[in-house]
mmCIF file of C-alpha atoms in Angstrom:
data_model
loop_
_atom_site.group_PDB
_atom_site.id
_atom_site.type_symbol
_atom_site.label_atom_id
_atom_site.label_comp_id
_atom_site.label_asym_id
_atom_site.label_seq_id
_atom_site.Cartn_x
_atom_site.Cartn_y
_atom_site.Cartn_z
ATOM 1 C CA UNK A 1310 49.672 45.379 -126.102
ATOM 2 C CA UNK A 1311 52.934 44.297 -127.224
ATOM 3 C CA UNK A 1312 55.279 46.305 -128.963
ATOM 4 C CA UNK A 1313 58.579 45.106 -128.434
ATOM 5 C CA UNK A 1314 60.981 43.186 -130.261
ATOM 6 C CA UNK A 1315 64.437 44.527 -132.590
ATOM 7 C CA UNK A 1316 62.129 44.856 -135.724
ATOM 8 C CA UNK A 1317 65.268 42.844 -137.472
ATOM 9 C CA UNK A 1318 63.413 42.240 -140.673
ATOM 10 C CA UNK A 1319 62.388 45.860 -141.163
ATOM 11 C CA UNK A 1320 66.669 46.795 -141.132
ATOM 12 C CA UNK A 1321 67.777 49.584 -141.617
ATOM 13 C CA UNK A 1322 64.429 51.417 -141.141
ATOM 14 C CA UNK A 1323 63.736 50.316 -137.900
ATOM 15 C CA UNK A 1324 67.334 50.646 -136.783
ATOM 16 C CA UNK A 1325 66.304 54.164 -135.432
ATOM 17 C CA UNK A 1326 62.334 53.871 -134.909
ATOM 18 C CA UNK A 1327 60.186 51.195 -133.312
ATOM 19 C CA UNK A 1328 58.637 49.119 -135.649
ATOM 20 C CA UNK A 1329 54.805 50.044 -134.093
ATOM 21 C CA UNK A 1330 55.647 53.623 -134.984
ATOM 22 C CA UNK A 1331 56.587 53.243 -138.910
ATOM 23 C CA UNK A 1332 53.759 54.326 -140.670
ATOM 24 C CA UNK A 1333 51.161 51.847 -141.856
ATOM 25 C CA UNK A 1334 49.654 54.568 -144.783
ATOM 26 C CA UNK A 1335 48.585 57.540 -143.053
ATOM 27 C CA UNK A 1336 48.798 56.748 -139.226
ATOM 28 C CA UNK A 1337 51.764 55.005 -136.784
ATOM 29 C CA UNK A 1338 51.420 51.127 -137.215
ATOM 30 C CA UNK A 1339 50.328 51.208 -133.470
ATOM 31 C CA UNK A 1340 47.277 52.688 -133.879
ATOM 32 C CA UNK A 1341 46.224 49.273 -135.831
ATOM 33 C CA UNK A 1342 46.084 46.904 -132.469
ATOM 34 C CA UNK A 1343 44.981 50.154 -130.296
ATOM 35 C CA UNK A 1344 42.033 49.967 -132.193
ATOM 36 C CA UNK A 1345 41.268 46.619 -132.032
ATOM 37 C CA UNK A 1346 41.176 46.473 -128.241
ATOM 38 C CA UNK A 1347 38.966 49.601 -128.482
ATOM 39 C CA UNK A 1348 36.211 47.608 -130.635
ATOM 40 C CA UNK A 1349 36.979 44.821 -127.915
ATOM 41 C CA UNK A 1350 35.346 47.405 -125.234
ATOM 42 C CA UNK A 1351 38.960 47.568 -123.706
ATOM 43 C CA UNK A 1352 40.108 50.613 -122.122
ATOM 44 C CA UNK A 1353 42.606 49.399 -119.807
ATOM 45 C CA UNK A 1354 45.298 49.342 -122.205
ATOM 46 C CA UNK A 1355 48.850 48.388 -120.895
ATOM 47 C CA UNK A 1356 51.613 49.108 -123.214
ATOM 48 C CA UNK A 1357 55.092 46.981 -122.946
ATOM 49 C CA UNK A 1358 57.979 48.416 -125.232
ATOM 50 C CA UNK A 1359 61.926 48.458 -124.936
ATOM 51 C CA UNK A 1360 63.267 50.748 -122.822
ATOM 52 C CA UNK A 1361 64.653 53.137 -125.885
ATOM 53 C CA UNK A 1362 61.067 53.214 -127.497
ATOM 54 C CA UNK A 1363 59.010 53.974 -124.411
ATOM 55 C CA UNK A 1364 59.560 57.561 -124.282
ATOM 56 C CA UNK A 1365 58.046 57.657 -128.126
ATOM 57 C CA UNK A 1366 54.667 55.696 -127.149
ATOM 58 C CA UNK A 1367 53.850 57.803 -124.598
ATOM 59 C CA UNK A 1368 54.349 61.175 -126.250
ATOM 60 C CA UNK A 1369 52.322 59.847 -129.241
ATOM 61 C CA UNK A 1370 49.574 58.439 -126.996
ATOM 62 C CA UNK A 1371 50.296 60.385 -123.871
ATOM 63 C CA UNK A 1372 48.027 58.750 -120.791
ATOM 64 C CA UNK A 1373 44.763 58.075 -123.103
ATOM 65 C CA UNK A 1374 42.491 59.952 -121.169
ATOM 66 C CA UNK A 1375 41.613 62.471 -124.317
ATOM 67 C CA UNK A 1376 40.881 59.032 -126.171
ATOM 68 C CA UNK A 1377 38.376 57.771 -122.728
ATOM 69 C CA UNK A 1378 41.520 55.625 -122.106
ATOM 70 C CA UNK A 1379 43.630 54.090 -119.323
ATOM 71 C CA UNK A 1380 47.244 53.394 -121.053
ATOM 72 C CA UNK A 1381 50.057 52.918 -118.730
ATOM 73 C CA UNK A 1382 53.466 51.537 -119.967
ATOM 74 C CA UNK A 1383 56.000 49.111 -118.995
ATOM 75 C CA UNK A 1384 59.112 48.101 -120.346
ATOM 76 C CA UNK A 1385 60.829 44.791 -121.703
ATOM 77 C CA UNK A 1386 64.114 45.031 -121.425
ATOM 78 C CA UNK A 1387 64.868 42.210 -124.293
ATOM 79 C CA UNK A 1388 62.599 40.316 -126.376
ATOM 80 C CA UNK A 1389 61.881 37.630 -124.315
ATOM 81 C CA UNK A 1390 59.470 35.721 -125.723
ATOM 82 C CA UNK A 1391 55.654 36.453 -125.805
ATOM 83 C CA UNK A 1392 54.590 35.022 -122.623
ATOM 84 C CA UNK A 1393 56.549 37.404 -120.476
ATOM 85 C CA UNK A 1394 53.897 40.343 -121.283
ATOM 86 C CA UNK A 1395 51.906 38.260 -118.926
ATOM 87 C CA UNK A 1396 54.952 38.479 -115.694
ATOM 88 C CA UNK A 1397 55.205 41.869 -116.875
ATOM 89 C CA UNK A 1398 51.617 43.099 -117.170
ATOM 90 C CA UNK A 1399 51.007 40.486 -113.743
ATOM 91 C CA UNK A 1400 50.127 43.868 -111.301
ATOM 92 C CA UNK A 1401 47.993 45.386 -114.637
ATOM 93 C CA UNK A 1402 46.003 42.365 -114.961
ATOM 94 C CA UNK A 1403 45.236 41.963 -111.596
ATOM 95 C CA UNK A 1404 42.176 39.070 -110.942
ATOM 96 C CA UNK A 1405 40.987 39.768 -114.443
ATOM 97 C CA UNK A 1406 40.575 38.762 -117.719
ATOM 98 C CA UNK A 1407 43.313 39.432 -120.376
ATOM 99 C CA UNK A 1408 43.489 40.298 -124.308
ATOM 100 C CA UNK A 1409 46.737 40.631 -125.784
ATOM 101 C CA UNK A 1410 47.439 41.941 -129.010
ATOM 102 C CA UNK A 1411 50.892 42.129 -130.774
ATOM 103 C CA UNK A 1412 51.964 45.846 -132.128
ATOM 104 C CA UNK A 1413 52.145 45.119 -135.834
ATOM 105 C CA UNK A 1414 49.089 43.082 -136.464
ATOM 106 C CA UNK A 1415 46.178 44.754 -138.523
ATOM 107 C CA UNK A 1416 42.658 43.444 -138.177
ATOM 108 C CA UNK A 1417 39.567 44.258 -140.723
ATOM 109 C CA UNK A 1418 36.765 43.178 -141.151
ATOM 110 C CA UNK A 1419 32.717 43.347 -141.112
ATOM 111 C CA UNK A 1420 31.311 43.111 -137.696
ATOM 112 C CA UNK A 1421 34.538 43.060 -136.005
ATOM 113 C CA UNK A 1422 33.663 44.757 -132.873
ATOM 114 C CA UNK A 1423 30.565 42.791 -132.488
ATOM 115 C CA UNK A 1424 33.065 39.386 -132.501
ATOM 116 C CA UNK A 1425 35.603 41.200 -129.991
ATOM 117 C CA UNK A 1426 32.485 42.349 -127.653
ATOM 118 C CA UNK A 1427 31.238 39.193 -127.569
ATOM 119 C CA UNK A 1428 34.453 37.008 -126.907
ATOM 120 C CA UNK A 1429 35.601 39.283 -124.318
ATOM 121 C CA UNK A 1430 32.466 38.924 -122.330
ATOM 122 C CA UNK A 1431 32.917 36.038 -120.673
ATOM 123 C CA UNK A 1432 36.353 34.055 -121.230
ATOM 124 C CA UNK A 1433 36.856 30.932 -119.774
ATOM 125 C CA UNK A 1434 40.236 29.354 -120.825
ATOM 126 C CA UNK A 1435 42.132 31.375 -123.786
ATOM 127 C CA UNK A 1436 40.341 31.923 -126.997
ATOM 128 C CA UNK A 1437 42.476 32.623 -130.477
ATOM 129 C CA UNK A 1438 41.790 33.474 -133.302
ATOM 130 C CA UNK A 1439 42.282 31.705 -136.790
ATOM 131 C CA UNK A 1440 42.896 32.949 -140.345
ATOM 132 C CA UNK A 1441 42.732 30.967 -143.320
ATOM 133 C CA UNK A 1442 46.521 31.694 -145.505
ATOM 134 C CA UNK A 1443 48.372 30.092 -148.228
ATOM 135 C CA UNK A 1444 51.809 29.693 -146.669
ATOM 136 C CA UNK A 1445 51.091 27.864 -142.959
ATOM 137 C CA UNK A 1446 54.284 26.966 -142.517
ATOM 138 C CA UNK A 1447 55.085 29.988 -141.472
ATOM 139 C CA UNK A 1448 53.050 30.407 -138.747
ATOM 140 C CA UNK A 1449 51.687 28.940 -135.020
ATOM 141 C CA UNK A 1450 48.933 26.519 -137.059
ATOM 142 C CA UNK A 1451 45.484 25.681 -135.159
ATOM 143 C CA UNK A 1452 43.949 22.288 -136.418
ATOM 144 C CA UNK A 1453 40.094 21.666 -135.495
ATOM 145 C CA UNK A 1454 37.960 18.363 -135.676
ATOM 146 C CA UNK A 1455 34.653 17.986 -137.764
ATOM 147 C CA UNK A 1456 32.694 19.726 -134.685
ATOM 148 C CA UNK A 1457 35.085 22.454 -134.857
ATOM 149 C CA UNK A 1458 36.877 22.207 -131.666
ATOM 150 C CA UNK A 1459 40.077 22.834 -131.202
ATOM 151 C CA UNK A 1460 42.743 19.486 -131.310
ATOM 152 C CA UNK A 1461 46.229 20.049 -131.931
ATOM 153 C CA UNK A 1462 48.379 23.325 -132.167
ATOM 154 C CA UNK A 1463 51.672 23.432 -134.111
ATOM 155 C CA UNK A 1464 54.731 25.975 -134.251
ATOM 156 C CA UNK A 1465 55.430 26.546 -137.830
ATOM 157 C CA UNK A 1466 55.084 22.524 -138.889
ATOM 158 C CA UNK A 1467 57.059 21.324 -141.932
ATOM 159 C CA UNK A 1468 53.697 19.606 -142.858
ATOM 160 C CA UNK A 1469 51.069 21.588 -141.540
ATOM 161 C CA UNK A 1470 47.601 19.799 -140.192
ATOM 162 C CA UNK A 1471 45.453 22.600 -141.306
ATOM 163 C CA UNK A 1472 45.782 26.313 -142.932
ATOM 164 C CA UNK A 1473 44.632 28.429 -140.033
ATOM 165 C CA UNK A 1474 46.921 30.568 -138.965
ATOM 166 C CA UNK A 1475 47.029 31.619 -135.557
ATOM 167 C CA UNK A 1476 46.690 35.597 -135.469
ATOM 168 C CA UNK A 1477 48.093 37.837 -132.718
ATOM 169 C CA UNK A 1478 45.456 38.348 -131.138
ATOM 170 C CA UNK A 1479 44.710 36.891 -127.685
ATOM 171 C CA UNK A 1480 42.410 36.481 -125.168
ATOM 172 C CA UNK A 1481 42.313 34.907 -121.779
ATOM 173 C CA UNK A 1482 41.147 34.227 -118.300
ATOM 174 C CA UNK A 1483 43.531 35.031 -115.281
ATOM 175 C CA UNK A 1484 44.873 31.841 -115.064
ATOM 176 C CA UNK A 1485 46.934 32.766 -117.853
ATOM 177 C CA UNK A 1486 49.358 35.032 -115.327
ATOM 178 C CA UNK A 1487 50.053 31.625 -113.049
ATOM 179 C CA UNK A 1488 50.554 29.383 -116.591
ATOM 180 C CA UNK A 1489 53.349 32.018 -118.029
ATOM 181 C CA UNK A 1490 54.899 31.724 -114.416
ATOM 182 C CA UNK A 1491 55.564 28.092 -115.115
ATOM 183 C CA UNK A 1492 56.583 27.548 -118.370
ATOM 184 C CA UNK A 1493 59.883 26.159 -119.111
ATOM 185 C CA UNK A 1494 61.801 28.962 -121.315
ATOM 186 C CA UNK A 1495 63.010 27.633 -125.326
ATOM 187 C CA UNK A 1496 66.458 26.705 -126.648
ATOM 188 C CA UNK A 1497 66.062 30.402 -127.302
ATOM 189 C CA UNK A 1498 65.674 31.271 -123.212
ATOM 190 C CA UNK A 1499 62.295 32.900 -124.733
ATOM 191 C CA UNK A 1500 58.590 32.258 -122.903
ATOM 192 C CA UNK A 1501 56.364 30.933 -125.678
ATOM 193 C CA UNK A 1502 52.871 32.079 -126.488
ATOM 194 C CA UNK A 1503 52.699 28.482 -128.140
ATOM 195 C CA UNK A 1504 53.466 26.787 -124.867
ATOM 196 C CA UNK A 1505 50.667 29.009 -122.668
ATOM 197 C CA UNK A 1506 48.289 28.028 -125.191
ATOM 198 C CA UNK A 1507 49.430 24.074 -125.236
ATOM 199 C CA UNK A 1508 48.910 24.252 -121.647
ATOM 200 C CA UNK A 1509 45.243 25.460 -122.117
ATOM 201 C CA UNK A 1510 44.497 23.280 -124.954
ATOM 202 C CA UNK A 1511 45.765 20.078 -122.492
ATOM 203 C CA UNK A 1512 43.351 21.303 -119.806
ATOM 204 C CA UNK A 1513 40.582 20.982 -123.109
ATOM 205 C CA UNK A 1514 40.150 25.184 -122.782
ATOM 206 C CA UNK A 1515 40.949 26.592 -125.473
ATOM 207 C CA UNK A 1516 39.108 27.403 -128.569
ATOM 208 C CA UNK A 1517 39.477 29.030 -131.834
ATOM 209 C CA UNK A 1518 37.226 31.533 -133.528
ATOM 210 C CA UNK A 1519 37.622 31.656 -137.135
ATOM 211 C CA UNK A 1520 37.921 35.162 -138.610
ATOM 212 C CA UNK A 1521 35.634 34.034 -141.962
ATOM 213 C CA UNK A 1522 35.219 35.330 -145.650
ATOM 214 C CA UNK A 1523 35.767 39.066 -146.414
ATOM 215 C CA UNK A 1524 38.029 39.722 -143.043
ATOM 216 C CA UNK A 1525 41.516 40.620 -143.599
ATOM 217 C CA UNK A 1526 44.690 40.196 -140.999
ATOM 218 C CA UNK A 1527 47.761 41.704 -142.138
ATOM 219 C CA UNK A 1528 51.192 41.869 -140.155
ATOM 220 C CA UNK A 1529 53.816 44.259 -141.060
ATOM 221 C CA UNK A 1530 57.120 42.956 -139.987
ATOM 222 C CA UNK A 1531 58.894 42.668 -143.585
ATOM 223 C CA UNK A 1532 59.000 45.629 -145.992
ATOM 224 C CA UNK A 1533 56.601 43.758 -148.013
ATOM 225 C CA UNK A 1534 54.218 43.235 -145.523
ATOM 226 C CA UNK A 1535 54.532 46.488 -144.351
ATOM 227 C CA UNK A 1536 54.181 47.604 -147.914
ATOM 228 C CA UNK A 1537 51.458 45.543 -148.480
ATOM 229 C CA UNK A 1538 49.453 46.684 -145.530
ATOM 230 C CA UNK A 1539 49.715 49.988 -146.600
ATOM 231 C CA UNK A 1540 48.576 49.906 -150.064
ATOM 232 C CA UNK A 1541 45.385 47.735 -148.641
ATOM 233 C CA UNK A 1542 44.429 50.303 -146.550
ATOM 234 C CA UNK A 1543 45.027 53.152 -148.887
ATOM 235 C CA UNK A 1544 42.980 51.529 -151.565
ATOM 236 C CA UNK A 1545 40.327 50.968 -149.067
ATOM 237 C CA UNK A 1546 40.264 54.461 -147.472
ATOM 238 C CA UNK A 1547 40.284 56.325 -150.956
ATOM 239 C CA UNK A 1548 37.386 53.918 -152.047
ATOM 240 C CA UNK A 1549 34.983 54.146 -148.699
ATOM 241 C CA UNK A 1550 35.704 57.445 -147.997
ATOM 242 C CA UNK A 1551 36.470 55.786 -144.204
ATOM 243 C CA UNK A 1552 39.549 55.746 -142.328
ATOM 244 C CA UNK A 1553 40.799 52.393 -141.255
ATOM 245 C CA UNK A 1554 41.938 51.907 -137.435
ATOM 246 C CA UNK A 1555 41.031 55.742 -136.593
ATOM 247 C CA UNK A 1556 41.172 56.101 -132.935
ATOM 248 C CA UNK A 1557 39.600 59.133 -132.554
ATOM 249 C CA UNK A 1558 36.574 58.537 -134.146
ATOM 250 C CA UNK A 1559 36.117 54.907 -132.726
ATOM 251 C CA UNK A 1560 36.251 56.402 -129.308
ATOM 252 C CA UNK A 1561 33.427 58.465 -130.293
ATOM 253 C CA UNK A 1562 31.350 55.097 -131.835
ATOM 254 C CA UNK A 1563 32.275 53.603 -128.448
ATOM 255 C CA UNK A 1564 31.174 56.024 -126.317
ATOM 256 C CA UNK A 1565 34.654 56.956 -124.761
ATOM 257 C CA UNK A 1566 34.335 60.785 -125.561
ATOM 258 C CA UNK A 1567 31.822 62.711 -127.349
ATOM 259 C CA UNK A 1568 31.483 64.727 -130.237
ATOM 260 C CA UNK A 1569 33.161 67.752 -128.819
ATOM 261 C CA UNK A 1570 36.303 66.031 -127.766
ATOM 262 C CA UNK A 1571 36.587 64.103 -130.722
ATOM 263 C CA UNK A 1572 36.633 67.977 -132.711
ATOM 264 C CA UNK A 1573 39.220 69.547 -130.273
ATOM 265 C CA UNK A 1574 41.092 66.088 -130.916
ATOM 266 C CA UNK A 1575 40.519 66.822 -135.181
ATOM 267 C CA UNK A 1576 41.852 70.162 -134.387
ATOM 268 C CA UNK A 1577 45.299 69.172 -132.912
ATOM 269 C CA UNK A 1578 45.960 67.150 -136.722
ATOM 270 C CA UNK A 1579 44.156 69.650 -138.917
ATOM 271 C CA UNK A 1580 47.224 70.355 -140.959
ATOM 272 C CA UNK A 1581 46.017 66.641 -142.266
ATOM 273 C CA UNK A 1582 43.780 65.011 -144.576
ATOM 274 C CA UNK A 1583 43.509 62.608 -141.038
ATOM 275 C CA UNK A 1584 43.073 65.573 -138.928
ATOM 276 C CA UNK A 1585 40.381 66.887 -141.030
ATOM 277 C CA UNK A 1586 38.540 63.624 -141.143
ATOM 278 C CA UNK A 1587 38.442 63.209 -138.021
ATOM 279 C CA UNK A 1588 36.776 67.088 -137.716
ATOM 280 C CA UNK A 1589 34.395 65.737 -139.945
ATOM 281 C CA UNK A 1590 32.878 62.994 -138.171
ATOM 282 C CA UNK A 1591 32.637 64.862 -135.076
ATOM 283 C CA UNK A 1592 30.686 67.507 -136.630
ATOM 284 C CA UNK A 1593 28.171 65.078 -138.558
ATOM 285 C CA UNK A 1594 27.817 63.131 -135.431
ATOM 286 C CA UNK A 1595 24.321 63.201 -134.095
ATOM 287 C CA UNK A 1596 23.227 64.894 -131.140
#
């Protein structure tokens, strides 16, 4: 998980803070991507962050073991690029399989874990994942044929070839460690997420899952998006009486504690409408 980079756009609030931790609602924006690799089955969650922000990660999420967790943490020193999470993370990933997921990116939808569960299973190549938006041109744009495979990507195109945006939210297989190893940096002296993927889409492995109709992805890197974001979950929390991205009680869905760690884990927050909630759903769990 990725949760780097100045947070420019988000000046002066993030001039103090991390990005990831600036609220999304009622909960640090990190807990958004956390989540989604917990619906992905993932529990071998490496962390990269500056230097100055590391400390705050890990007394927020401490070593994940009260969550059924792994976390570690490493640090970026400068925002690189993407692609160096991968040389980074190279002794984390080991001879596996890899999903990374960028710190202010906020995923929702119906049978979300199902789609995670599944893709992670078994990845050959890298898999993304593609949202339908407006505005393309502001994002890494997948294009697909008639049979839906996946033909062309683009970098934010003056004339786009489709309108799928490409989320941040990756997975692939371990070959992705020795493909960020040789990519040439940008202009920028950045490594690319665009170029890994190019490189897998030459070989003819990659493919793009389309997050359909009634799925959301939201990124909070502008104080509109971020103010956005929070007003969609808000309206959705106060409406279905559910909490959005809730770690606590996902690791309790999942299997990664049960009911009575998920309570003492309520207890710590109780002085919140969150903490309470998440007392709640420990206590009506069954068994």
């Amino acid at each position: 998980m990725l949760a780097g980079g100045s947070g420019t756009r988000l000046y002066p609030t993030s001039l103090a803070v991390s990005k990831q931790l600036i609220p999304v609602y009622d909960k640090p924006t990190i807990y958004y991507p956390l989540s989604t690799l917990m619906l992905a089955g993932i529990r071998d969650i490496l962390v990269i962050s500056s230097p100055a922000d590391l400390p705050q990660f890990r007394r927020l999420l401490g070593d994940g073991s009260s969550l059924g967790l792994n976390l570690d943490y490493a640090q970026q020193d400068r925002p690189n690029g993407l692609a160096e999470a991968f040389l980074i993370g190279s002794e984390h990933i080991g001879s596996d399989s890899v999903a990374l997921v960028l710190g202010d990116n906020i995923f929702h939808g119906p049978g979300f874990s199902a789609l995670l569960q599944e893709t992670a299973r078994d990845v050959d190549g890298c898999v993304l994942f593609g949202y339908i938006v407006t505005d393309p041109q502001r994002y890494g744009v997948g294009e697909v044929n008639p049979e839906g495979r996946l033909v062309s990507i683009e970098e934010k195109p003056n004339v786009p070839k489709s309108n799928r945006a490409i989320t941040g939210l990756y997975f692939y297989d371990n070959d992705v460690v020795d493909i960020a190893k040789n990519i040439r940096p940008s202009a920028r002296g950045e490594l690319e997420i665009t170029d890994v993927n190019l490189t897998y889409l030459a070989e003819d492995r990659a493919r793009l899952v389309d997050l359909g109709r009634g799925f959301t992805w939201l990124d909070t890197g502008t104080p509109e998006s971020l103010l956005t974001a929070s007003q969609y979950v808000q309206v959705l929390e106060s409406r279905q009486h559910v909490r959005i991205a809730c770690i606590e009680e996902i690791a309790l869905h999942m299997g990664y504690i049960d009911a009575d760690a998920c309570h003492r884990l309520g207890a710590r927050l109780a002085g919140s409408e969150y903490g309470k909630y998440v007392q709640e759903v420990a206590s009506g769990w069954p068994g």
